[in-house]
Coordinates of C-alpha atoms in Angstrom, one line a residue:
X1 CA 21.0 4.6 49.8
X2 CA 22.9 4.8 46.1
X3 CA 22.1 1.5 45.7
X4 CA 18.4 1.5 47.0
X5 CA 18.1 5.2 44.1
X6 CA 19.8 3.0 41.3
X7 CA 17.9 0.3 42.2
X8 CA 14.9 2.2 41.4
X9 CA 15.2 4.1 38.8
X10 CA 17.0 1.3 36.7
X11 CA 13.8 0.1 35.5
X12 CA 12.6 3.3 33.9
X13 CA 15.8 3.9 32.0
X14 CA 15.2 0.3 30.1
X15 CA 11.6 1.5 29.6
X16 CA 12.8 5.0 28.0
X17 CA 15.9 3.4 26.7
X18 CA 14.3 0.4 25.1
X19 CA 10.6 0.5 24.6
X20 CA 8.7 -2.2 23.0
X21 CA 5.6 -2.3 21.2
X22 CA 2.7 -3.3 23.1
X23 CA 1.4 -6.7 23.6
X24 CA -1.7 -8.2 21.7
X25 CA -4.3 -6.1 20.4
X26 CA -8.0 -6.3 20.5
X27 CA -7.8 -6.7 16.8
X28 CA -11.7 -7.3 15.2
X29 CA -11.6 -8.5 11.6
X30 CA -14.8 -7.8 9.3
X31 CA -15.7 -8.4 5.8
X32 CA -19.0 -7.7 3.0
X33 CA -19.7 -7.9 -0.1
X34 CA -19.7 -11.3 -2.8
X35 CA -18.5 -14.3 -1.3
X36 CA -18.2 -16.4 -4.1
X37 CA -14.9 -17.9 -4.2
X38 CA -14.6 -17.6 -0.3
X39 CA -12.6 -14.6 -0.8
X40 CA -15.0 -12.8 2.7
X41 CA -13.7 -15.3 5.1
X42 CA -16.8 -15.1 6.8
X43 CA -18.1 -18.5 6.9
X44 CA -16.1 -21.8 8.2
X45 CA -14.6 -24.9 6.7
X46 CA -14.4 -25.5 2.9
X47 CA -17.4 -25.6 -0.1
X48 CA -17.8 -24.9 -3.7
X49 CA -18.3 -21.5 -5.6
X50 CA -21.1 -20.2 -5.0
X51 CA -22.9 -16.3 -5.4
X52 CA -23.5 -15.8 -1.8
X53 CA -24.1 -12.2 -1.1
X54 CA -23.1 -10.7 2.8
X55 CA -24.2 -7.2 2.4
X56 CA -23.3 -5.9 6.1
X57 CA -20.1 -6.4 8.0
X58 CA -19.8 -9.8 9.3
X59 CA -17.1 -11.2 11.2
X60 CA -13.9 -13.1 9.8
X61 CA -13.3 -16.8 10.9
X62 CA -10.3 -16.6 13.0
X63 CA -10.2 -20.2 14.6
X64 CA -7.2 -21.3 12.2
X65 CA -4.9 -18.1 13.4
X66 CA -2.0 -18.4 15.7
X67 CA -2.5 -17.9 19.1
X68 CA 0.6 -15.6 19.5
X69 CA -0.7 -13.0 16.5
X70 CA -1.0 -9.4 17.7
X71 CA -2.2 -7.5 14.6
X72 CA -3.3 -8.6 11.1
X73 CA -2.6 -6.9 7.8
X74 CA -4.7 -7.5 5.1
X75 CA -3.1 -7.7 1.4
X76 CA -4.2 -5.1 -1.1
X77 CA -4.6 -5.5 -4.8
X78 CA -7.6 -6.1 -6.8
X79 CA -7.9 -9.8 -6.3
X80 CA -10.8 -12.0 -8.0
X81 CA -10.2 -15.8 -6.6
X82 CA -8.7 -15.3 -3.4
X83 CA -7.8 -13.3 0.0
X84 CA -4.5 -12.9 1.9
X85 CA -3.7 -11.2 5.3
X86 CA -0.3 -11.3 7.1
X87 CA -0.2 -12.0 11.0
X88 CA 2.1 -10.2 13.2
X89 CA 3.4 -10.8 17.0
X90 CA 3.9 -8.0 19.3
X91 CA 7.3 -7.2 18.0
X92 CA 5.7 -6.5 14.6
X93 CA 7.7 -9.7 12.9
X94 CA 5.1 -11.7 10.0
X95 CA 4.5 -14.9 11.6
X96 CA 2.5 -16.8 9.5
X97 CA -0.2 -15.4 5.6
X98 CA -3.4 -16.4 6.4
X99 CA -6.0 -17.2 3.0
X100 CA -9.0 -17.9 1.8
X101 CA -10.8 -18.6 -1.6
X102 CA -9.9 -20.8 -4.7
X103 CA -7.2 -23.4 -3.5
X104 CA -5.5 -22.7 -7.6
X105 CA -5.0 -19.0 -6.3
X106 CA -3.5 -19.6 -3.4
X107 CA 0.5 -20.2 -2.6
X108 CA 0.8 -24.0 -2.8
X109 CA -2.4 -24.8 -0.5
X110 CA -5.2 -27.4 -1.1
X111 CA -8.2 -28.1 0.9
X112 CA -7.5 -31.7 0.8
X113 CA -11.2 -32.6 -0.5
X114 CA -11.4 -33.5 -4.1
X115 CA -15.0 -32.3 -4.4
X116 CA -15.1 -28.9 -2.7
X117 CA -12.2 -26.7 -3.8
X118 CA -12.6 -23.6 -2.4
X119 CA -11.5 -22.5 1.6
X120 CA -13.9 -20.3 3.0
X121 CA -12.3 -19.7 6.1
X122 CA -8.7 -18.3 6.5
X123 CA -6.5 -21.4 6.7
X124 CA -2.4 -21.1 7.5
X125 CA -0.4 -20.9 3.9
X126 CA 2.7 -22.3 3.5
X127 CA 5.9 -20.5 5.3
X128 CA 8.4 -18.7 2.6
X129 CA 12.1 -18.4 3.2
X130 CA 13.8 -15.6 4.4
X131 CA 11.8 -12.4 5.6
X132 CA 8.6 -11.3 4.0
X133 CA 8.6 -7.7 3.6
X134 CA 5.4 -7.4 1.1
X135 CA 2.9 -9.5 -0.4
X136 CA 0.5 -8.1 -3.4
X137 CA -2.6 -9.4 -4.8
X138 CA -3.9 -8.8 -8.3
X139 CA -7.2 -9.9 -10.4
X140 CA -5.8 -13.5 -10.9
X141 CA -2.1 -13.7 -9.6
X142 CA -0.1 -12.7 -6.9
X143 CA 3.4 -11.2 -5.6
X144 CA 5.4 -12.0 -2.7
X145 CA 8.7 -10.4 -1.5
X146 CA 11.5 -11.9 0.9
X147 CA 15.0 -10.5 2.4
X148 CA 17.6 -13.0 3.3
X149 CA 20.2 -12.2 6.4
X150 CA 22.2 -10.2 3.7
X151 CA 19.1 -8.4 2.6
X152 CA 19.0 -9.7 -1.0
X153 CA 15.4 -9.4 -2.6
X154 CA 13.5 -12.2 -3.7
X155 CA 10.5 -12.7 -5.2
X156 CA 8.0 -15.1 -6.0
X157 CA 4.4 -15.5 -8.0
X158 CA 1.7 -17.6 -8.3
X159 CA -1.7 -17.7 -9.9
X160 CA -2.8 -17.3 -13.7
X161 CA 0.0 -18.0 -15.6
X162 CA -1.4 -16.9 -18.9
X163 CA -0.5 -13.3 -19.9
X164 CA 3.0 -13.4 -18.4
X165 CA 1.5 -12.0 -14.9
X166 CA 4.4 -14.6 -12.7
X167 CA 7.2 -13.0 -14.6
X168 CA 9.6 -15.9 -14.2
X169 CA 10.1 -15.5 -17.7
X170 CA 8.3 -19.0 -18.6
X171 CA 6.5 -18.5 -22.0
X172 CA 5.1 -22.0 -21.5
X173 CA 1.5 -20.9 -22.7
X174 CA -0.1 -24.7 -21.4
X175 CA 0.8 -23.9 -17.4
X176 CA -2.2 -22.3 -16.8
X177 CA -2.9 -21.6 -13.1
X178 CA 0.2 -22.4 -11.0
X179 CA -0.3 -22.5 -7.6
X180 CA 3.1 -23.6 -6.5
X181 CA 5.2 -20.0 -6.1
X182 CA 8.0 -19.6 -8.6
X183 CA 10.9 -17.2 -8.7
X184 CA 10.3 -13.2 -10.5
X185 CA 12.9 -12.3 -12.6
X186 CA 14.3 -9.4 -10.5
X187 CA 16.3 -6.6 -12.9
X188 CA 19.5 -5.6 -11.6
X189 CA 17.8 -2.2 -10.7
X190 CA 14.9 -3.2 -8.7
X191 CA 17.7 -5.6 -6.2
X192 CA 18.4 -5.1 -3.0
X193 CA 16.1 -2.2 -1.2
X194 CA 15.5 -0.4 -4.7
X195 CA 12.0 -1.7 -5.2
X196 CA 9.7 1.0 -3.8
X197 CA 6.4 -0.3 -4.9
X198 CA 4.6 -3.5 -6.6
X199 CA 0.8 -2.7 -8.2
X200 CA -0.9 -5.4 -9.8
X201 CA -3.8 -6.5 -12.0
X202 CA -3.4 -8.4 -15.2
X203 CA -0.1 -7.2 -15.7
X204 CA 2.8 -6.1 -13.1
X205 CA 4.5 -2.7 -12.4
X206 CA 7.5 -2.7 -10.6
X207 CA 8.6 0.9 -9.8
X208 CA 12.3 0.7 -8.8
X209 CA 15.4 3.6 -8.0
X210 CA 18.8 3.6 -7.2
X211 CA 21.7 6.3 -7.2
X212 CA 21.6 6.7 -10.8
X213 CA 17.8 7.4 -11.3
X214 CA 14.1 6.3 -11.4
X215 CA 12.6 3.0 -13.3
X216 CA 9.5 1.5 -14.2
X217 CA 9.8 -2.5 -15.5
X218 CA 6.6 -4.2 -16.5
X219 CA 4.9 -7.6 -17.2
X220 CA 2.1 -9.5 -17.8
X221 CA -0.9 -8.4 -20.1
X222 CA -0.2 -5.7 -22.6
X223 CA -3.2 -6.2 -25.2
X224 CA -4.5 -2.7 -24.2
X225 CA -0.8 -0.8 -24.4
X226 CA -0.6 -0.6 -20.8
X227 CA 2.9 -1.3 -20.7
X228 CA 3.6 0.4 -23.9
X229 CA 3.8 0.3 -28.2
X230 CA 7.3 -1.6 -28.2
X231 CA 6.4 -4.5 -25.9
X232 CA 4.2 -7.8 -27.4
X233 CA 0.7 -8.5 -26.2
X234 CA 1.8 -10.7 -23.7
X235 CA 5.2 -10.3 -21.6
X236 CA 6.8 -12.9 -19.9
X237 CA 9.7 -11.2 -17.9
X238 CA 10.1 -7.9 -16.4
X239 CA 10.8 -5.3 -19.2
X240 CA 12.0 -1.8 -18.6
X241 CA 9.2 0.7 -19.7
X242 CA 9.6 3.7 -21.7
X243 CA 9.4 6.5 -19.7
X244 CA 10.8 9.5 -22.2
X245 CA 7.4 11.9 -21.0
X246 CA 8.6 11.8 -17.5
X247 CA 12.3 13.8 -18.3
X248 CA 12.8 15.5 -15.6
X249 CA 10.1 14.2 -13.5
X250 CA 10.1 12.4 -9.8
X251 CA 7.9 9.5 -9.5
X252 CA 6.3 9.0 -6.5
X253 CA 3.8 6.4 -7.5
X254 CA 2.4 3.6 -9.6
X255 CA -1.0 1.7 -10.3
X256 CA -1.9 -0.9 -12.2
X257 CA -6.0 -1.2 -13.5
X258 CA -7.8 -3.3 -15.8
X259 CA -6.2 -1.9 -19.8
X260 CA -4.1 1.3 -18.5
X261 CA -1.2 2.3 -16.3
X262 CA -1.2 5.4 -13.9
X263 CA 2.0 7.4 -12.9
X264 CA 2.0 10.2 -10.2
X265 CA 5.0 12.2 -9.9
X266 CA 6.3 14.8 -7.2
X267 CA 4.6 17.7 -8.8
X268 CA 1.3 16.3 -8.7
X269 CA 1.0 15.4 -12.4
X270 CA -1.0 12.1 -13.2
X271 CA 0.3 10.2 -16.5
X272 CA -1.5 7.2 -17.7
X273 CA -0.9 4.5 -20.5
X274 CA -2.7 2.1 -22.4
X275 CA -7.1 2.3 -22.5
X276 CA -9.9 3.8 -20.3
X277 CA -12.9 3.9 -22.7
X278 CA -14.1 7.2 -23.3
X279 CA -11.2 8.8 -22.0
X280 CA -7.9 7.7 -23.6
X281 CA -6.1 5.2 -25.8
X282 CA -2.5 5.6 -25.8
X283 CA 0.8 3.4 -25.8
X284 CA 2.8 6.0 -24.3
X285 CA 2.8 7.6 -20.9
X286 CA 0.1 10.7 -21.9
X287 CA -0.2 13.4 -18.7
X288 CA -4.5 13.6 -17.5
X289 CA -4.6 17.2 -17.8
X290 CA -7.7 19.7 -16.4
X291 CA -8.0 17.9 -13.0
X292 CA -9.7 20.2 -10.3
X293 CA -6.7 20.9 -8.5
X294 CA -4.3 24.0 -7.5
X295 CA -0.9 22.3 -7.1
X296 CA 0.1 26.6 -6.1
X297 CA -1.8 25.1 -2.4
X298 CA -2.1 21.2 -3.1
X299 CA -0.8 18.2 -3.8
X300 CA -2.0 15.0 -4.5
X301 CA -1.0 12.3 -1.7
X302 CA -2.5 9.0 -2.6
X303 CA -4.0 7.3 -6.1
X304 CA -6.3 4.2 -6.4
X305 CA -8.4 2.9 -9.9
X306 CA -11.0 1.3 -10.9
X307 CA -12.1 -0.7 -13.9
X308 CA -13.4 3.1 -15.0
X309 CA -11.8 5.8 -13.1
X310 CA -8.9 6.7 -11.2
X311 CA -9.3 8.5 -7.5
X312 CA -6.8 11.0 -6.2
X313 CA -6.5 11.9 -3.1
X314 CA -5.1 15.5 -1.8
X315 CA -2.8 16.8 1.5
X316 CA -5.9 19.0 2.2
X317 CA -8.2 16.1 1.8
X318 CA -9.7 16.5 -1.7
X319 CA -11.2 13.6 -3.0
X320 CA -11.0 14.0 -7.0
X321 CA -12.6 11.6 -9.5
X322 CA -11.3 10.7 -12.6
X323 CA -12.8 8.7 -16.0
X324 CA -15.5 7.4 -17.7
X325 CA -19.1 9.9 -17.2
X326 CA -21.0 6.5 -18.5
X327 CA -20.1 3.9 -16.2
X328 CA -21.5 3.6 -13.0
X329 CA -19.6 6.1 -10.6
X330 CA -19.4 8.4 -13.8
X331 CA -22.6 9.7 -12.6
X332 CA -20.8 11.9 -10.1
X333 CA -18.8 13.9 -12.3
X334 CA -20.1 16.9 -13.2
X335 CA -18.5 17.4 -16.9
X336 CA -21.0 17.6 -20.0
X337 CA -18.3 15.4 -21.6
X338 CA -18.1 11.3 -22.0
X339 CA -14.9 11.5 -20.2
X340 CA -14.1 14.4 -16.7
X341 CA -13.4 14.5 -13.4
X342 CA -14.8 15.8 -10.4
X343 CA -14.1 16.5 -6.7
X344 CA -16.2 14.4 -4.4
X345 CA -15.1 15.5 -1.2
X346 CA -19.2 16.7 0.4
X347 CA -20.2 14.0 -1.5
X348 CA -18.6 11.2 0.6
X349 CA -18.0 12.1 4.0
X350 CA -20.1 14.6 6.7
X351 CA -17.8 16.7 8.3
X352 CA -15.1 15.0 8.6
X353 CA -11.8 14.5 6.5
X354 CA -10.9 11.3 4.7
X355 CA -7.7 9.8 5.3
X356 CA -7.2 7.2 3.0
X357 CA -9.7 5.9 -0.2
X358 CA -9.8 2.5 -1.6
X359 CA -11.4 1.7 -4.8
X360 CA -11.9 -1.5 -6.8
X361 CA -14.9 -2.7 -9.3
X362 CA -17.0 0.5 -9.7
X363 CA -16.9 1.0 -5.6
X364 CA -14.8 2.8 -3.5
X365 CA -14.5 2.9 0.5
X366 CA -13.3 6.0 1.9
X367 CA -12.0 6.1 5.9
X368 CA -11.8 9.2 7.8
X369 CA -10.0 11.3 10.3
X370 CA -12.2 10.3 13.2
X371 CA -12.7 6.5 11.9
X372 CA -15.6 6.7 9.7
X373 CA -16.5 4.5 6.7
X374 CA -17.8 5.5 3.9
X375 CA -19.0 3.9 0.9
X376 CA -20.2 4.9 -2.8
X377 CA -21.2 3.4 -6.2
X378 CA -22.1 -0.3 -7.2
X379 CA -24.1 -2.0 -4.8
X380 CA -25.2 -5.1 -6.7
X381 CA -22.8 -7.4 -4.6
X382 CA -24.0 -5.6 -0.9
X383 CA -20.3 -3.8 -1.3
X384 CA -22.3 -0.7 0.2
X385 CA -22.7 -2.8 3.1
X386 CA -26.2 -1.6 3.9
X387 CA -27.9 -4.7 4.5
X388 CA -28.8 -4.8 0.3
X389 CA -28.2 -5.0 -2.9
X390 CA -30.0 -2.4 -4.1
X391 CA -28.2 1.1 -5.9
X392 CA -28.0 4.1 -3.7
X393 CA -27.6 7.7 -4.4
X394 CA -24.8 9.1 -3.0
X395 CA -22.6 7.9 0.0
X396 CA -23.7 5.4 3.0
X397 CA -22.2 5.6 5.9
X398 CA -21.3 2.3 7.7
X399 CA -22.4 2.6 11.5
X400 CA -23.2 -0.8 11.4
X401 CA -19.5 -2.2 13.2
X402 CA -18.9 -0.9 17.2
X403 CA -15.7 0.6 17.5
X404 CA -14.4 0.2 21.4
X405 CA -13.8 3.3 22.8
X406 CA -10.2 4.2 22.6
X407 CA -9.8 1.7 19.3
X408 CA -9.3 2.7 15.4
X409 CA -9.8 1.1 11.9
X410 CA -6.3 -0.2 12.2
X411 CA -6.3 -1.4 8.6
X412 CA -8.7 -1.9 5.8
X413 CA -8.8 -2.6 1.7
X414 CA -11.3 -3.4 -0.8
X415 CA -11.3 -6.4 -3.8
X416 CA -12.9 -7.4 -6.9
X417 CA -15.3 -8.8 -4.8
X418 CA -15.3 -7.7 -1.2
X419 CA -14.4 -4.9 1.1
X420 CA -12.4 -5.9 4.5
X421 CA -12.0 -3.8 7.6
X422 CA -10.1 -4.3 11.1
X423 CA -10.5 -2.6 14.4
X424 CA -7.8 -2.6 16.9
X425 CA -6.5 -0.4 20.6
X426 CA -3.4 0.2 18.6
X427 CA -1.5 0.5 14.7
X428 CA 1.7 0.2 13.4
X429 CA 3.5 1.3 9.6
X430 CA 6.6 -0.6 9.3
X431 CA 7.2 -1.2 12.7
X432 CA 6.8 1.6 14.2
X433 CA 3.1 3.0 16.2
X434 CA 1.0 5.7 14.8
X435 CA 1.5 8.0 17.5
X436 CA 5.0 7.8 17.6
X437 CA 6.5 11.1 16.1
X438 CA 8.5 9.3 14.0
X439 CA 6.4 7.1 11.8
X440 CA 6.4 7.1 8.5
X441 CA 10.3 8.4 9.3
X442 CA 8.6 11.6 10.2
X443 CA 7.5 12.3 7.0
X444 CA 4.0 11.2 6.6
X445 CA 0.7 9.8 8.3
X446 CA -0.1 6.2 9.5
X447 CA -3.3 5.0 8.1
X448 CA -4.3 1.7 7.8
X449 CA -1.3 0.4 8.6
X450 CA 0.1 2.1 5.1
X451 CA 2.1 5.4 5.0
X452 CA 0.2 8.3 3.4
X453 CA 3.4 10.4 2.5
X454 CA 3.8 14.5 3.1
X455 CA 4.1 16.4 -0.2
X456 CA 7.8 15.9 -1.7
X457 CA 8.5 12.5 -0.1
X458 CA 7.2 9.2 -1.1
X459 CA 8.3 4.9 -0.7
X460 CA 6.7 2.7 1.8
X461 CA 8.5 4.8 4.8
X462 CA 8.2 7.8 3.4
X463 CA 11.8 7.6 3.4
X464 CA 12.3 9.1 -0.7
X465 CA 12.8 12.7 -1.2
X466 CA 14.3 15.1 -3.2
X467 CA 17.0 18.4 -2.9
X468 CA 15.6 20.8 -5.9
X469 CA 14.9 18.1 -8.1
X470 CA 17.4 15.7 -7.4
X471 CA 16.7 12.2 -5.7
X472 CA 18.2 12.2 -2.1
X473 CA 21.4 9.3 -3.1
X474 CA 22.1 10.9 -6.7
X475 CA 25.7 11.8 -7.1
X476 CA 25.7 15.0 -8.2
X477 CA 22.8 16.6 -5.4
X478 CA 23.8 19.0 -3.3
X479 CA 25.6 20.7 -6.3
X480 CA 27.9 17.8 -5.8
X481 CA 29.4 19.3 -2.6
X482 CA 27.0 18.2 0.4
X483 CA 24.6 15.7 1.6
X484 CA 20.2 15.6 1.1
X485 CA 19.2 15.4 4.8
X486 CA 15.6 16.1 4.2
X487 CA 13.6 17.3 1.8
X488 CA 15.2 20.7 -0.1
X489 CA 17.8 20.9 2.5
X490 CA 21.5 20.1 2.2
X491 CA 24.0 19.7 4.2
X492 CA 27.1 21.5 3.0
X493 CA 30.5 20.4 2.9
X494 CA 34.0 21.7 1.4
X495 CA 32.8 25.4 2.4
X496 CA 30.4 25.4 0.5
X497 CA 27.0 26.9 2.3
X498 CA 24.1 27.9 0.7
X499 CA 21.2 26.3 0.4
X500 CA 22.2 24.0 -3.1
X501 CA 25.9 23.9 -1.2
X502 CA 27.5 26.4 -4.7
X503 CA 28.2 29.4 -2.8
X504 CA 28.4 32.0 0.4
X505 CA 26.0 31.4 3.4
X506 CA 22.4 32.1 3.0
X507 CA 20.2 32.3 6.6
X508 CA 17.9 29.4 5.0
X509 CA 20.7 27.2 4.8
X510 CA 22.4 28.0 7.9
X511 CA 19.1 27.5 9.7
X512 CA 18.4 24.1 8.4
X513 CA 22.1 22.9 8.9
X514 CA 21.5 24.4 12.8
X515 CA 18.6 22.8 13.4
X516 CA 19.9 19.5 12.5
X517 CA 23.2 19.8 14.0
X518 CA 21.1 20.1 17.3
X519 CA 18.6 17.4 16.9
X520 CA 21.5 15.3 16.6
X521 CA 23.4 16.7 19.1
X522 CA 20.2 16.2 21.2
X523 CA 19.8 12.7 20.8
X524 CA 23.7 11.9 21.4
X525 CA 23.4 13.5 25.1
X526 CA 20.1 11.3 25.6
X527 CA 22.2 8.2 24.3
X528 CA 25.0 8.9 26.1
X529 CA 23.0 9.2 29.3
X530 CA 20.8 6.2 28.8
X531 CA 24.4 4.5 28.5
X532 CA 26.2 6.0 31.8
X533 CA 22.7 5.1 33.7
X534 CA 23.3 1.8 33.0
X535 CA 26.6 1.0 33.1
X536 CA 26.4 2.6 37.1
X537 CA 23.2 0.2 37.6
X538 CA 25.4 -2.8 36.7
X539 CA 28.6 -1.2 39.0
X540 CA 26.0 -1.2 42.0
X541 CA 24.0 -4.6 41.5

């Protein structure tokens, strides 16, 4: 009878004790917009450049993908020549970077026709070493980021090697496009898991952090100051930036457009660099004041730029524009001067609340809480994706792709030239499902595969944050006497027990220390039974 009851339950304490993602998705890849390099994906084989215009969703090739792939992730970055999309299995592990477009912009690949040049379809790039953790695209080079087994960071570049954009330090102005990656210079502060983000365009910011503090190296074009008044017009290897404005300040984020530089830091201040016409022209980090937000009841969650303007996106899902009143989606802020901003929130969706907004040349896609798509702004390329070319006023919603009841926009972005959009039964951020309590390491939403972070916390996981003011790892947090468990709470040590751990017991910090003490405590019991459940299922098989 003991044996029959272990036999039987055996099974569900795996399941509970070891779940594993689910197996392949119904994963449906679509694309719209200019096809000219073949950056869409949407038609088959290889061909020249040509301005072919698909101005509704269409369907990506996927005859070239591995069979085993369970989700696809497609690159971000505001890419001109080419396309890139990473292909996962079930257990989440990059298994092969699909691309398409110009064979010179993509890692090492050639058609193998010395007429036509560019791949229209997604074809298999080359395999990298180690692990690939992140690969970023910008207007005419790209970034790609390995582990080893011992977790060292490597990087690599290809593309336009003209500006500095590969940062491998070559000042060799005769390369010209290099297609075969080469190895980034990687500054001693960005090594290992301290680089928290890459944004591209013509140049490279690398925003980096470690015990001792917060940094910002750049590379690549700087004709326009966006790196700064003390760097040369063109720099070849990654340079620490001048950051003297942000004293005091957290960064959370970093974005890289065509002339300027954006910051966002923790308190919901946006500083920018180098030239938006009409609006600035600066070689040192300037703070964008007047923005139509109340960071008393708001903070701003998410940034994304255009040629033009910069788009911030809020926790209570405000959608503010940014930049140039002249230029095309300058016609939606309301300001009687060259240069405002603007909230566009009714403007873009009906009813529901947008999640996550990508922007690019002129055009932004916004996707909401109940997966909707919406478009705004320049339509001469069919980026609208309403079937033309012609302007709109104001936002078009895209009803033109079915959905499967039960599935989500499991990942989208928007290019130079095209916007890109997946459907799929499930989702994952780093590993981990978007329904599962603890994505984005609790501290943040899943959407489109990327983490859009609670106020106060910010990296890829969501796993950054602060004790008043302090980064999580510094030295002296905590007063020095405790340790940063989450955000503004410490855990005290050395009798120390309020909530900065310098003094007698507060109730706030007591609480917080309590309530982690038994969530840990909880999860120890669960362990521990998982453990005695199976050790008696092997005594009785």
């Amino acid at each position: 009878m003991a044996n029959s009851l272990i036999l039987t339950i055996l099974p569900l304490v795996v399941l509970i004790c070891f779940a594993l993602p689910n197996v392949k998705a119904a994963t449906q890849l679509y694309s719209f917009g200019q096809d000219m390099w073949g950056q869409l994906g949407v038609r088959s084989g290889i061909g020249g450049a040509n301005n072919f215009i698909q101005s509704t969703p269409s369907s990506i090739v996927t005859s070239q993908f591995p069979q085993t792939y369970a989700s696809v992730k497609f690159v971000e970055g505001l890419s001109y020549y080419s396309s890139l999309m990473l292909v996962r299995d079930s257990n989440m592990n990059i298994i092969k970077i699909m691309g398409n477009g110009y064979q010179s912009y993509l890692p090492n690949f050639s058609t193998g026709n010395g007429f036509y040049s560019v791949q229209l379809s997604p074809a298999q790039m080359m395999d990298f070493s180690g692990t690939v953790s992140f690969v970023q695209n910008g207007k005419a080079c790209s970034i790609l980021g390995t582990k080893d087994a011992q977790s060292n960071l490597m990087l690599y570049s290809w593309g336009d090697s003209k500006h500095g954009c590969l940062g491998d330090g070559n000042t060799n102005s005769s390369r010209g496009v290099v297609n075969s990656p080469v190895s980034v210079v990687i500054p001693d502060k960005c090594k290992g898991d301290n680089l928290k983000q890459v944004s591209i365009f013509d140049h490279v910011l690398l925003f980096c952090q470690d015990s001792l503090g917060q940094y910002i190296y750049g590379f690549g074009l700087n004709e326009n100051g966006e790196l700064g008044s003390s760097l040369a017009s063109s720099v070849y290897t990654p340079t620490l930036l001048s950051m003297t404005p942000l004293s005091g300040k957290i960064i959370t984020k970093v974005a890289a457009s065509s002339k300027f530089s954006v910051v966002l830091t923790s308190d919901s201040s946006v500083y920018v660099m180098g030239t938006l016409l009409n609006c600035f022209s600066t070689t040192t980090l300037t703070k964008i004041t007047g923005l139509p937000i109340d960071t008393t009841q708001e903070a701003i969650v998410d940034i994304s730029v255009t040629y033009y303007h910069i788009l911030l996106l809020t926790n209570t899902s405000k959608i503010i524009l940014y930049g140039n009143k002249i230029m095309n989606l300058g016609q939606y802020i309301t300001s009687t001067t060259t240069c405002g901003s603007s909230v566009l929130t009714s403007l873009v969706y009906l009813g529901s609340k947008p999640s996550k907004v990508f922007a690019s040349n002129e055009v932004i896609m916004v996707i909401s809480n109940n997966n909707e798509i919406y478009t705004l702004g320049n339509n001469q390329n069919g980026n609208i994706g309403n079937g033309n070319t012609s302007d709109i006023s104001g936002s078009y919603k895209i009803d033109s792709i079915t959905i499967p009841s039960g599935n989500i926009i499991s990942d989208a972005t928007i290019n130079l030239n095209g916007n890109y959009l997946a459907t799929s039964d499930t989702m994952y951020c780093n590993g981990v499902s978007y329904t599962n309590a603890g994505v984005c390491s609790g501290h943040g939403t899943c959407v489109t595969q990327s983490c859009i972070c609670a106020p106060g916390y910010f990296g890829r996981n969501c796993e950054e944050f602060t004790c008043f003011g302090l980064l999580k790892n510094s030295a002296s947090v905590c007063s020095g006497n405790g340790k940063c468990s989450s955000l503004d709470a410490c855990q005290c040590t050395n009798g120390a027990t309020t909530s900065n751990c310098t003094g007698p017991a507060t109730s706030n910090s007591t609480g917080k220390q309590s309530d982690a003490n038994s969530h840990g405590q909880s999860i120890g019991l669960m362990v521990l039974l998982c453990a005695i459940l199976l050790w008696i299922g092997t005594l009785n098989l």
